[in-house]
JSON list of C-alpha atoms in Angstrom, two decimals:
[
{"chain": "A", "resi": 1, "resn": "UNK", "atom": "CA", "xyz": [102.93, 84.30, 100.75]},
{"chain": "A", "resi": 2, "resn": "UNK", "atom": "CA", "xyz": [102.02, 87.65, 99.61]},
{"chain": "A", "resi": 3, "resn": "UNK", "atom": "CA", "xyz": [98.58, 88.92, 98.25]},
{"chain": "A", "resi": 4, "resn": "UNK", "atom": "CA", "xyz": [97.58, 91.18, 95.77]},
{"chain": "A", "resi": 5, "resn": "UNK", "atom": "CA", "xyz": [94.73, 93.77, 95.72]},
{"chain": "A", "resi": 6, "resn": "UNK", "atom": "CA", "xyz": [92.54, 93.46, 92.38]},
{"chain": "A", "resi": 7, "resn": "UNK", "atom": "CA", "xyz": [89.74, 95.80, 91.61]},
{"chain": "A", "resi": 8, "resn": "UNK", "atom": "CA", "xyz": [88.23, 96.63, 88.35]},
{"chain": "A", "resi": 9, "resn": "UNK", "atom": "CA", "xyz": [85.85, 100.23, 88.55]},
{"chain": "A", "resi": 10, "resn": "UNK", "atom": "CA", "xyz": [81.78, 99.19, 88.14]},
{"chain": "A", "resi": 11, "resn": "UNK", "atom": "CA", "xyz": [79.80, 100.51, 85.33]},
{"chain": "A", "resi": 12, "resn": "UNK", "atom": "CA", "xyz": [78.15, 103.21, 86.28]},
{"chain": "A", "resi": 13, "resn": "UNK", "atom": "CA", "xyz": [74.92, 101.70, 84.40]},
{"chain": "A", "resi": 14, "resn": "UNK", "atom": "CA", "xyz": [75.03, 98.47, 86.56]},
{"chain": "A", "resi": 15, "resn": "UNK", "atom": "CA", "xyz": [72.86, 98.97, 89.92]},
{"chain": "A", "resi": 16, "resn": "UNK", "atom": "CA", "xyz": [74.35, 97.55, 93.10]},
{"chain": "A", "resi": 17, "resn": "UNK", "atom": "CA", "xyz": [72.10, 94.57, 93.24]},
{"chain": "A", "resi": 18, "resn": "UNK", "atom": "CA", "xyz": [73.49, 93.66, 89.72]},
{"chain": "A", "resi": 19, "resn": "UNK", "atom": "CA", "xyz": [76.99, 93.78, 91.18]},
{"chain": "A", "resi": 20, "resn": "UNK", "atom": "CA", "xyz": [75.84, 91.81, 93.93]},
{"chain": "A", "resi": 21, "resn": "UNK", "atom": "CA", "xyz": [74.86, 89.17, 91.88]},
{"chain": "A", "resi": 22, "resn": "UNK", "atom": "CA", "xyz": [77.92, 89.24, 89.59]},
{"chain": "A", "resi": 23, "resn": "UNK", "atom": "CA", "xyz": [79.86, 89.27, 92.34]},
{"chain": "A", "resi": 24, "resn": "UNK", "atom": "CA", "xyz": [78.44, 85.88, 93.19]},
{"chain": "A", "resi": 25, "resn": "UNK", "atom": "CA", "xyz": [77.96, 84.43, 90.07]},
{"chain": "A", "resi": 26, "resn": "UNK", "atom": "CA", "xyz": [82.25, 84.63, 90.04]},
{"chain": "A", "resi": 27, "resn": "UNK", "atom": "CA", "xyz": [82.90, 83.02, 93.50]},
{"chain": "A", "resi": 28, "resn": "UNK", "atom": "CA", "xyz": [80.60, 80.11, 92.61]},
{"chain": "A", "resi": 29, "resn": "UNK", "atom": "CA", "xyz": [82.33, 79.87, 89.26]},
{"chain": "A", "resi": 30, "resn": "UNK", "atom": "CA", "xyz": [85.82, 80.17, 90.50]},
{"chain": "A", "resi": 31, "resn": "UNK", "atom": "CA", "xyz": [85.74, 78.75, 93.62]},
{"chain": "A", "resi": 32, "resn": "UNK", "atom": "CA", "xyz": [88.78, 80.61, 95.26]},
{"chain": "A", "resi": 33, "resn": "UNK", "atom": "CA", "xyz": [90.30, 78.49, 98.27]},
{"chain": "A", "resi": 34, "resn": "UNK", "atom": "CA", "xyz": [91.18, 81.44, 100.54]},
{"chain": "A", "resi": 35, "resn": "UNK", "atom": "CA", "xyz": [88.06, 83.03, 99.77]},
{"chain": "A", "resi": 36, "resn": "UNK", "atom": "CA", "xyz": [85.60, 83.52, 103.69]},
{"chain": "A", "resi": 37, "resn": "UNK", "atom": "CA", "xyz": [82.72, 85.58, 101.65]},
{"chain": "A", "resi": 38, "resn": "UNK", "atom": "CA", "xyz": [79.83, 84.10, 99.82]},
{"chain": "A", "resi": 39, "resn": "UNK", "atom": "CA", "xyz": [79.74, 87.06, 98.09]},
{"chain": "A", "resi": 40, "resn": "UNK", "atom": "CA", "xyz": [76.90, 90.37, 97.79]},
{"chain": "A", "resi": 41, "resn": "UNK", "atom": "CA", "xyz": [77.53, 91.61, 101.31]},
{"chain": "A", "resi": 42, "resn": "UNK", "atom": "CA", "xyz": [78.24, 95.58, 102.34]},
{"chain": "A", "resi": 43, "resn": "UNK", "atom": "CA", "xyz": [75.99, 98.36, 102.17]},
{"chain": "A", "resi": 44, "resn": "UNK", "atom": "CA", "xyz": [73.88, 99.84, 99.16]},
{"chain": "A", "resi": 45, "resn": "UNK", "atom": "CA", "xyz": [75.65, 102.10, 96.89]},
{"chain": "A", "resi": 46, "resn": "UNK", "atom": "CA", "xyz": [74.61, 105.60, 97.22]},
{"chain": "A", "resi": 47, "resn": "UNK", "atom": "CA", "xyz": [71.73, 106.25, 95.24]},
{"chain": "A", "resi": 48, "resn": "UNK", "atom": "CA", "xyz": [71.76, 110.02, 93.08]},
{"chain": "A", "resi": 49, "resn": "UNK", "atom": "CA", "xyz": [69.62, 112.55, 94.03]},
{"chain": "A", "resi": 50, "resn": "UNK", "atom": "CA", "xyz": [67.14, 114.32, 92.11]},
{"chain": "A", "resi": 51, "resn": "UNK", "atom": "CA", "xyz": [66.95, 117.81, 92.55]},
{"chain": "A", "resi": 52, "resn": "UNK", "atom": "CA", "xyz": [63.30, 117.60, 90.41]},
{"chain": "A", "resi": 53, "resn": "UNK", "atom": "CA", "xyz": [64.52, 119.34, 86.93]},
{"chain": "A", "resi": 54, "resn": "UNK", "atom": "CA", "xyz": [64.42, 116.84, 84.10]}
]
């Protein structure tokens, strides 16, 4: 049985919380059989930098 690797690129307005919790929202909704995650895990995204100009 083969797999394939889906990925769609985030909007860069959406915060990684707000993935998080879209992320779940879809695995509750769905309810994929092979699927070990509840969703919302991993690390922050990185957060930009202000350098203080405006």
């Amino acid at each position: 049985m083969g797999y394939t690797y889906e990925y769609k690129e985030a909007d860069k307005r959406f915060t990684s919380q707000k993935r998080r919790e879209h992320e779940k929202m879809k695995i509750k909704q769905h309810k994929p059989a092979l699927n070990k995650s509840k969703g919302g895990e991993g690390r922050p995204a990185n957060k930009k930098k202000s350098n203080g100009n405006i």
